[in-house]
Short mmCIF file of C-alpha atoms and ligand atoms in Angstrom, two decimals:
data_model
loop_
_atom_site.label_atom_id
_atom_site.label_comp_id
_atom_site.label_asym_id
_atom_site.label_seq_id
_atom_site.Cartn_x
_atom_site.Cartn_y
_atom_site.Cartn_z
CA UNK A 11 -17.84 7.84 -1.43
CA UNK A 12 -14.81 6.42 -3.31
CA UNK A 13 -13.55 9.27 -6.42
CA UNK A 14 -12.08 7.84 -9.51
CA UNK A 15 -8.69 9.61 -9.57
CA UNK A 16 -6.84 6.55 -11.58
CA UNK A 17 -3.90 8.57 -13.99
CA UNK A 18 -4.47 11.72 -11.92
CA UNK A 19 -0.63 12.87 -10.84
CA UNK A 20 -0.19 15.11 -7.93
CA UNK A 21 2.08 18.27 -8.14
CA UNK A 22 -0.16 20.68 -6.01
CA UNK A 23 -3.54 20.28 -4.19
CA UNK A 24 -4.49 23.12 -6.36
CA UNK A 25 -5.22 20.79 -8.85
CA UNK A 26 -7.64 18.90 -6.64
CA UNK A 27 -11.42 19.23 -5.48
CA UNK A 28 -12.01 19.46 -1.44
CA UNK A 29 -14.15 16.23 -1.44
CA UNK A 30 -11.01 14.45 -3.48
CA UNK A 31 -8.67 15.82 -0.84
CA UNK A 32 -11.52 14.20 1.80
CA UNK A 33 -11.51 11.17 0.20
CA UNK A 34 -7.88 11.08 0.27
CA UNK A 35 -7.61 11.28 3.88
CA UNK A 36 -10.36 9.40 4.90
CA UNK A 37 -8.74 6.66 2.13
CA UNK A 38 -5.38 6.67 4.48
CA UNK A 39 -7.23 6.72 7.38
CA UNK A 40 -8.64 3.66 6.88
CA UNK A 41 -5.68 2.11 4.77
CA UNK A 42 -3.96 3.14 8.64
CA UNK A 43 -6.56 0.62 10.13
CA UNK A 44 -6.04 -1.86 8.22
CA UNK A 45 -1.87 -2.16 8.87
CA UNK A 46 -2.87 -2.06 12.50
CA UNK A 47 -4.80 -4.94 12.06
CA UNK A 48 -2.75 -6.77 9.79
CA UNK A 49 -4.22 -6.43 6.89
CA UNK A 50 -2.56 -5.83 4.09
CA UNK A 51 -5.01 -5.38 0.81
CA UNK A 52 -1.64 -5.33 -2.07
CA UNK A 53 -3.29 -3.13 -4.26
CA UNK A 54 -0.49 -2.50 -6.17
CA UNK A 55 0.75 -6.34 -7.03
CA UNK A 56 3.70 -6.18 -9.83
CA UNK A 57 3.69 -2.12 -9.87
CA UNK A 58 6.96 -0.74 -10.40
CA UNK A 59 7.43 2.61 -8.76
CA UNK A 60 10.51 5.20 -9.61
CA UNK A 61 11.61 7.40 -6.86
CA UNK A 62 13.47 10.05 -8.21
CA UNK A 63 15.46 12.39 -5.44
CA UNK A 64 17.72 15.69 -6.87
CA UNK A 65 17.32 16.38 -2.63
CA UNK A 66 17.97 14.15 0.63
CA UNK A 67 14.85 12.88 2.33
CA UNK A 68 13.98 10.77 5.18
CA UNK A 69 10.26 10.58 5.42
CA UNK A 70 9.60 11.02 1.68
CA UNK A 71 11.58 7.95 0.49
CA UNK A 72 11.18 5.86 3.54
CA UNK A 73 7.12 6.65 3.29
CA UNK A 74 7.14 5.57 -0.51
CA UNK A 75 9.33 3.04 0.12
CA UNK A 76 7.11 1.40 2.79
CA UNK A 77 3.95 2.17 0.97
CA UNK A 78 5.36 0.15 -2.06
CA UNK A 79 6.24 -3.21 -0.18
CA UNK A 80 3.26 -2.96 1.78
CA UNK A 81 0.76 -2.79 -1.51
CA UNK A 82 2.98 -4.92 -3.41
CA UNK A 83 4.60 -2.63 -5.51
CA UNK A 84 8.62 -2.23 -6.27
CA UNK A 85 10.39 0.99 -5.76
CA UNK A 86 13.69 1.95 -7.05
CA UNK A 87 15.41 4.58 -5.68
CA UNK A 88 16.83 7.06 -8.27
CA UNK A 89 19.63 9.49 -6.70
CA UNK A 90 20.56 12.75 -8.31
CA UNK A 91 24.31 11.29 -9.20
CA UNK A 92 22.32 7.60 -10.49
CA UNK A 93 20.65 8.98 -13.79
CA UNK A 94 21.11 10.86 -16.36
CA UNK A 95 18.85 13.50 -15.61
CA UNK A 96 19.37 16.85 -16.28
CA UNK A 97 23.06 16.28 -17.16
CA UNK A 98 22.85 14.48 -20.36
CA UNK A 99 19.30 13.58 -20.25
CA UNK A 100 16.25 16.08 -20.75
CA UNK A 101 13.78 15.81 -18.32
CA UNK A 102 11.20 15.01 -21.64
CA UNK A 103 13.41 12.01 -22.31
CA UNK A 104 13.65 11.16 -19.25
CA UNK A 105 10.31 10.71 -18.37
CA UNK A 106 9.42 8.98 -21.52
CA UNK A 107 11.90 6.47 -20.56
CA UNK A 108 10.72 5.74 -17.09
CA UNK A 109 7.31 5.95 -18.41
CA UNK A 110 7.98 2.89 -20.76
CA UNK A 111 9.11 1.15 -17.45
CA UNK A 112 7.59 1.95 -14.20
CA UNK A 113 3.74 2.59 -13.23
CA UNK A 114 4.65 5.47 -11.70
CA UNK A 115 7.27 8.08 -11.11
CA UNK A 116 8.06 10.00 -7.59
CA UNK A 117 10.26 13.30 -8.03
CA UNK A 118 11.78 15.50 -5.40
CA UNK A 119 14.14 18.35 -6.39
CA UNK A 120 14.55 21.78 -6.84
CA UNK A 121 12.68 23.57 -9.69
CA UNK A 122 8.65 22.99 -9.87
CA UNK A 123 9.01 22.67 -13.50
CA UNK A 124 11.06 19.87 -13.53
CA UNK A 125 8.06 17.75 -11.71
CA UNK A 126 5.81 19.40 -14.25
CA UNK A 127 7.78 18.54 -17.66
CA UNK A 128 8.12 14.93 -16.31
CA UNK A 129 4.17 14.67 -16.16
CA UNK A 130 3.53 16.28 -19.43
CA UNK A 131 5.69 13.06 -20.81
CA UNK A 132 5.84 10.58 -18.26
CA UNK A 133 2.54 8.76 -19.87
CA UNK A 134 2.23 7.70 -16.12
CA UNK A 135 1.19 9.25 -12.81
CA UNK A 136 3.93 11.19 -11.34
CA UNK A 137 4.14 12.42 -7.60
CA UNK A 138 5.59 15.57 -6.55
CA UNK A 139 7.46 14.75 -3.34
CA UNK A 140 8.66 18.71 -2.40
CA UNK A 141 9.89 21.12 -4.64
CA UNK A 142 10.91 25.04 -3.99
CA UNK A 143 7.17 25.73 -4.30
CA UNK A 144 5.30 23.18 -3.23
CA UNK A 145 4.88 19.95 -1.16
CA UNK A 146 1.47 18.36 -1.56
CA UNK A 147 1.96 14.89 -0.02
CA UNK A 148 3.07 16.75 3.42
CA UNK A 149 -0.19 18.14 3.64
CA UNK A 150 -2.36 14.95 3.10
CA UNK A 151 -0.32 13.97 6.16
CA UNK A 152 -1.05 16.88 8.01
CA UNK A 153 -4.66 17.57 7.96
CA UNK A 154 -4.98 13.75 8.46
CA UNK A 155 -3.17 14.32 11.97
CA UNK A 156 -5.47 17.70 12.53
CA UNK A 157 -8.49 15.29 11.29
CA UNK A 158 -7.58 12.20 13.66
CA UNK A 159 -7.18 14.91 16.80
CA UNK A 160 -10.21 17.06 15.91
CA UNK A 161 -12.08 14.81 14.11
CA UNK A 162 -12.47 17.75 11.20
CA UNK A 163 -10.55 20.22 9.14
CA UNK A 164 -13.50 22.58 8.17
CA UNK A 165 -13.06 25.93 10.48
CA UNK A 166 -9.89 24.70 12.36
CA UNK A 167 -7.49 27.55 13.40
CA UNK A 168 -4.48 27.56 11.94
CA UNK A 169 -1.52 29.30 12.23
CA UNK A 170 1.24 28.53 9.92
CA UNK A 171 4.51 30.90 11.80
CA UNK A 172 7.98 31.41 10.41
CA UNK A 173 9.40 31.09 6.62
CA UNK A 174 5.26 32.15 5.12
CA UNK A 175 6.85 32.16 1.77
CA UNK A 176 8.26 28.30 1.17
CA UNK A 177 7.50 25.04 -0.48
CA UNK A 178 5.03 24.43 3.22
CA UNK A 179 3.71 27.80 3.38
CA UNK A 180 2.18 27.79 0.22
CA UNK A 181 1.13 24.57 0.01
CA UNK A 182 -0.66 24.34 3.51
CA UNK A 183 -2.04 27.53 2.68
CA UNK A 184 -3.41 26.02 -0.50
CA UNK A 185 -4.66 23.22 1.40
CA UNK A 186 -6.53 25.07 4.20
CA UNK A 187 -8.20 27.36 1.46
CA UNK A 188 -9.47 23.79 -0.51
CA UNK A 189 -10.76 22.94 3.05
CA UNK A 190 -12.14 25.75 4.83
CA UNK A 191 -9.89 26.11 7.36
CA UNK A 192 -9.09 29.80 9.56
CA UNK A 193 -5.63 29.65 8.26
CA UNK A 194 -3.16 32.62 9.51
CA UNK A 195 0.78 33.01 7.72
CA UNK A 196 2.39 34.64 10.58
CA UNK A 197 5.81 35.79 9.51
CA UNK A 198 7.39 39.07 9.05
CA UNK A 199 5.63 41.07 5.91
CA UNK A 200 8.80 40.53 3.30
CA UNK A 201 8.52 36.74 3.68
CA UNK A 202 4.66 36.78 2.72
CA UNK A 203 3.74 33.54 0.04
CA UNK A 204 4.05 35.11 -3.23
CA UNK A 205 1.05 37.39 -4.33
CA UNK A 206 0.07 34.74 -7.88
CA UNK A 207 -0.21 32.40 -5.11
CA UNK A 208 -1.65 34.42 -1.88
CA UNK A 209 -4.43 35.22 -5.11
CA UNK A 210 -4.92 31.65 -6.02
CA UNK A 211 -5.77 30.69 -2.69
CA UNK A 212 -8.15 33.48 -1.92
CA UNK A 213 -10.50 32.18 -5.05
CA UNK A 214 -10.17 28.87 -3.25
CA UNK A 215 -11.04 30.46 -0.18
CA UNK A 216 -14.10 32.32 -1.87
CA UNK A 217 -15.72 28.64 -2.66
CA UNK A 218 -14.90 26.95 1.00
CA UNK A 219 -15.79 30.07 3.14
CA UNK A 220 -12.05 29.89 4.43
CA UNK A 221 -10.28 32.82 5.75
CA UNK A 222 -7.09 33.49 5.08
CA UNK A 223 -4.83 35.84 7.19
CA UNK A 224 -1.52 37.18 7.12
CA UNK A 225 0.46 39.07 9.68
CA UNK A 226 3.46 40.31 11.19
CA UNK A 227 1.67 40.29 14.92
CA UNK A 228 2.66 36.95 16.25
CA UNK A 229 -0.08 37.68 19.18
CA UNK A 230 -2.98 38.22 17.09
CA UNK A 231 -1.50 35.38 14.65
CA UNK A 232 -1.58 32.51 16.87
CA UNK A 233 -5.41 33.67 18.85
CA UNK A 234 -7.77 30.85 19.59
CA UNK A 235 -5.78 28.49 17.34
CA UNK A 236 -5.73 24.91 17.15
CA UNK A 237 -2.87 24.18 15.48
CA UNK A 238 0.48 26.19 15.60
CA UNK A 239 2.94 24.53 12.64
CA UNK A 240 6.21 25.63 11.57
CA UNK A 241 8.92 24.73 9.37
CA UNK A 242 12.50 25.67 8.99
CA UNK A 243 13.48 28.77 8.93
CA UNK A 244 16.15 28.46 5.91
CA UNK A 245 14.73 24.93 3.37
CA UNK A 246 17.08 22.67 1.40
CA UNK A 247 19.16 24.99 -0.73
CA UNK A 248 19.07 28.33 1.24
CA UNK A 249 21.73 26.79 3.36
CA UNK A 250 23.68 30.26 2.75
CA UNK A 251 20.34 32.26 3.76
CA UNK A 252 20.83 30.93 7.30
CA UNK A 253 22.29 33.76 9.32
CA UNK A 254 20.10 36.46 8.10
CA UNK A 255 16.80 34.27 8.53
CA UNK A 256 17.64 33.82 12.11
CA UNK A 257 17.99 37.44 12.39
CA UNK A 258 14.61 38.06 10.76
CA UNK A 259 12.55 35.33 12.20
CA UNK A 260 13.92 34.81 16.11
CA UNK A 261 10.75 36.63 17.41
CA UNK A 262 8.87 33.23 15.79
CA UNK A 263 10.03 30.81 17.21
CA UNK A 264 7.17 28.63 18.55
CA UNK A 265 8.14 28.29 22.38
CA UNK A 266 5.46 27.55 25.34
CA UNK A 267 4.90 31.47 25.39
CA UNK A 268 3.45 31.30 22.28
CA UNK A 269 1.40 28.23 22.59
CA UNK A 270 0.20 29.68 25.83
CA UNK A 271 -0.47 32.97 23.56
CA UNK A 272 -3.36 30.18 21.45
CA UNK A 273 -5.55 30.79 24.75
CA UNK A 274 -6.42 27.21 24.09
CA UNK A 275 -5.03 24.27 26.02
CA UNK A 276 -6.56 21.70 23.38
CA UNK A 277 -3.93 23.30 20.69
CA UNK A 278 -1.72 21.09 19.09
CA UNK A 279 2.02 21.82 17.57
CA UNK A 280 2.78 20.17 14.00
CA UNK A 281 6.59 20.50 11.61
CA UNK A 282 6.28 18.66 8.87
CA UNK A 283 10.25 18.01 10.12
CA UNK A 284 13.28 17.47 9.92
CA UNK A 285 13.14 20.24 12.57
CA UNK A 286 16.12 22.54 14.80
CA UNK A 287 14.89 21.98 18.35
CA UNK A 288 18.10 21.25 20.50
CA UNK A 289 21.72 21.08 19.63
CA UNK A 290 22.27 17.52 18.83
CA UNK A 291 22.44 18.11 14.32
CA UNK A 292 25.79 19.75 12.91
CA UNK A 293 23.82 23.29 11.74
CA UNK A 294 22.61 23.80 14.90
CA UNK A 295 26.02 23.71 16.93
CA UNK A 296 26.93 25.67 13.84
CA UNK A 297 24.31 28.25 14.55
CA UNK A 298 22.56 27.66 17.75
CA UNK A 299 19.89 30.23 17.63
CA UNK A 300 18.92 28.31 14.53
CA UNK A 301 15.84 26.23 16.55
CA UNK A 302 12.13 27.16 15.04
CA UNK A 303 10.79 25.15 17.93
CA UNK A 304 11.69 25.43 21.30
CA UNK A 305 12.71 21.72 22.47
CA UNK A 306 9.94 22.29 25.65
CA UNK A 307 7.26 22.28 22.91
CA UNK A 308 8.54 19.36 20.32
CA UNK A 309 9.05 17.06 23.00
CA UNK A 310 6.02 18.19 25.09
CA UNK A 311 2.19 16.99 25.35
CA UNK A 312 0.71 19.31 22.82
CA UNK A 313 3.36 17.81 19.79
CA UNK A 314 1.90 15.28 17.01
CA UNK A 315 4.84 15.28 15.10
CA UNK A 316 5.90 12.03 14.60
CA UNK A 317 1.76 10.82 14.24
CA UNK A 318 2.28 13.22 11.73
CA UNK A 319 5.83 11.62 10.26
CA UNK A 320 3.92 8.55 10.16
CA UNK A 321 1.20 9.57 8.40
CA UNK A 322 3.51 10.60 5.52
CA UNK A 323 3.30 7.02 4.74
CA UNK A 324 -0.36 6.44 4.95
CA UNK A 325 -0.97 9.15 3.16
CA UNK A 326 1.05 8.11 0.49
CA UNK A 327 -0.15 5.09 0.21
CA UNK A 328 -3.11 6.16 -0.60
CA UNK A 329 -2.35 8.67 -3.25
CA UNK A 330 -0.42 5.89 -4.91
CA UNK A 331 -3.24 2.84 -4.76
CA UNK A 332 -5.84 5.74 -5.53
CA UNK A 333 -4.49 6.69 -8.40
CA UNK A 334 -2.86 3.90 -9.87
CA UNK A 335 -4.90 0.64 -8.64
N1 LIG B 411 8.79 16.15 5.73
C1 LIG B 411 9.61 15.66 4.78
O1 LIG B 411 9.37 15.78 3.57
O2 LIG B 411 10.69 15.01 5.26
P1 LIG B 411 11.92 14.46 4.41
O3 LIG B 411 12.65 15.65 3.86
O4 LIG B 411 12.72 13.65 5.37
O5 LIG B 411 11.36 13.62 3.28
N1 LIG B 412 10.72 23.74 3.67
C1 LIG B 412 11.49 22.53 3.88
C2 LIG B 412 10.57 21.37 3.96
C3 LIG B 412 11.24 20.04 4.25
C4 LIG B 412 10.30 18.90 4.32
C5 LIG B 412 12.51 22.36 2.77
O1 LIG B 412 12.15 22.54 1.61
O2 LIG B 412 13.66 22.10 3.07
#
């Protein structure tokens, strides 16, 4: 069943229903078929799209980027040192400037507010590409992987290990609570998601008969799961937090032991990346205990993490023709 989400922007899931997430996925797995088979619907023929980025980003511009030419669309990228942003520019004005221009406005950056103001006077659907709090478009792409392996999200295990209070931890938890997943933050108690958030999530969970867990116990954490993910240990802008999250978080690094500690040889390993698993990035020969992921388990059989990279741009895709076309 198609939804009618045309104007809708997207700063957290929170703001959408479970079937709309559904739809969603199911939208980019098809839209996935069709660039396989050549078929390329341009659903978004003369749309100009700004891509605004205070942070650096691989698989967030590139998948917009894509998306765009593939539907049609233009995108201009818009680097923190391009615009006037924030410098000599409110983000009110400077929403209601690109607003008069493009069709739609992708931000990245650092506070959550800043992707809020810019909707509240865009006039035109804006994206929320990661912020300190949350990163909605990563998890589209994610449970799209779990649903392509699994074939469903509803009652999948799910054990989110490391940094449980960042822009991935809350968001996936969000996600998983929308969806009905058994969804487990395993991460030492003083980096727990916020408790306005942990809350949030639990009267999502009340609707979806999800379950959410949290605990220090990295055994009992990662039991009969399907999925283990993890993210970096210290996100863009804690650069200076490194050190003391390596101290606090070596225990969880997801290695073989722990995947062997799922009990199930069907589990799968996701990072919504860029990820520390070997030496070969300058912060890791910096700090080479820095790895969340033992290099054994991202390169090995039970890792979907660059089905998962690509899905960024399906995924994508699909929030963009969905709620602009
Ligand atoms: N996963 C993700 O958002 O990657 P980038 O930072 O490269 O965009
Ligand atoms: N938590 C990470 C996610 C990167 C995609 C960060 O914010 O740096």
């Amino acid at each position: 069943m198609a939804f009618n989400l045309k104007g809708r922007h997207l700063l957290t899931l929170a703001d959408y229903s479970p079937k709309e997430i559904d739809y969603l996925i199911d939208f980019a797995i098809d839209l996935k078929r069709l660039k396989r088979a050549g078929v390329y619907p341009k659903s978004l023929k003369n749309k100009n799209i700004a891509l605004i980025f205070e942070k650096p980003s691989t698989r967030t511009r590139c998948a917009f980027v894509v998306a765009c030419n593939d539907e049609g669309a233009f995108p201009e990228y818009l680097g923190k040192n391009d615009i006037q942003i924030g410098k000599k520019e409110s983000i009110a004005d400077t929403a209601a400037v690109l607003g008069r221009m493009f069709d739609g406005i992708q931000f990245r950056g650092f506070k959550h507010e800043s992707v809020e103001g810019l909707a509240a006077h865009a006039g035109v659907p804006v994206w929320n590409g990661l912020t300190d709090k949350y990163h909605p478009t990563q998890i589209l792409a994610d449970f799209m992987t779990v649903k392509e392996t699994f074939g469903r999200l509803k009652g999948i295990k799910f054990a989110y290990v490391g940094d449980g209070r960042n822009n991935m931890a809350n968001s996936l938890m969000i996600g998983a609570a929308k969806m009905g997943l058994d969804f487990r933050i395993v991460a030492p108690t003083d980096l727990y998601p916020e408790p306005a958030i942990q809350e949030m999530a639990r009267g999502f969970a009340a609707d979806s008969k999800a379950t959410l867990t949290f605990t220090d116990q990295v055994a009992e954490g990662v039991a009969g799961c399907d999925v283990i993910y993890t993210d970096v240990w210290a996100s863009m802008g804690e650069e200076d937090q490194i050190p003391a999250r390596i101290a606090k978080l070596k225990d969880f690094q997801v290695n073989q032991a722990m995947m062997d500690a799922t009990g199930n040889d069907e589990a799968i390993f996701l990072h919504c990346l860029p990820a520390f698993h070997n030496q070969e990035t300058e912060l890791a020969r910096q700090f080479p205990e820095i790895c969340e992921v033992s290099d054994a388990v991202f390169s090995g059989p039970a890792s979907r993490v660059f089905d998962q990279a690509e899905n960024r741009m399906h995924t994508i895709k699909a929030v963009m023709v969905a709620t602009l076309a």
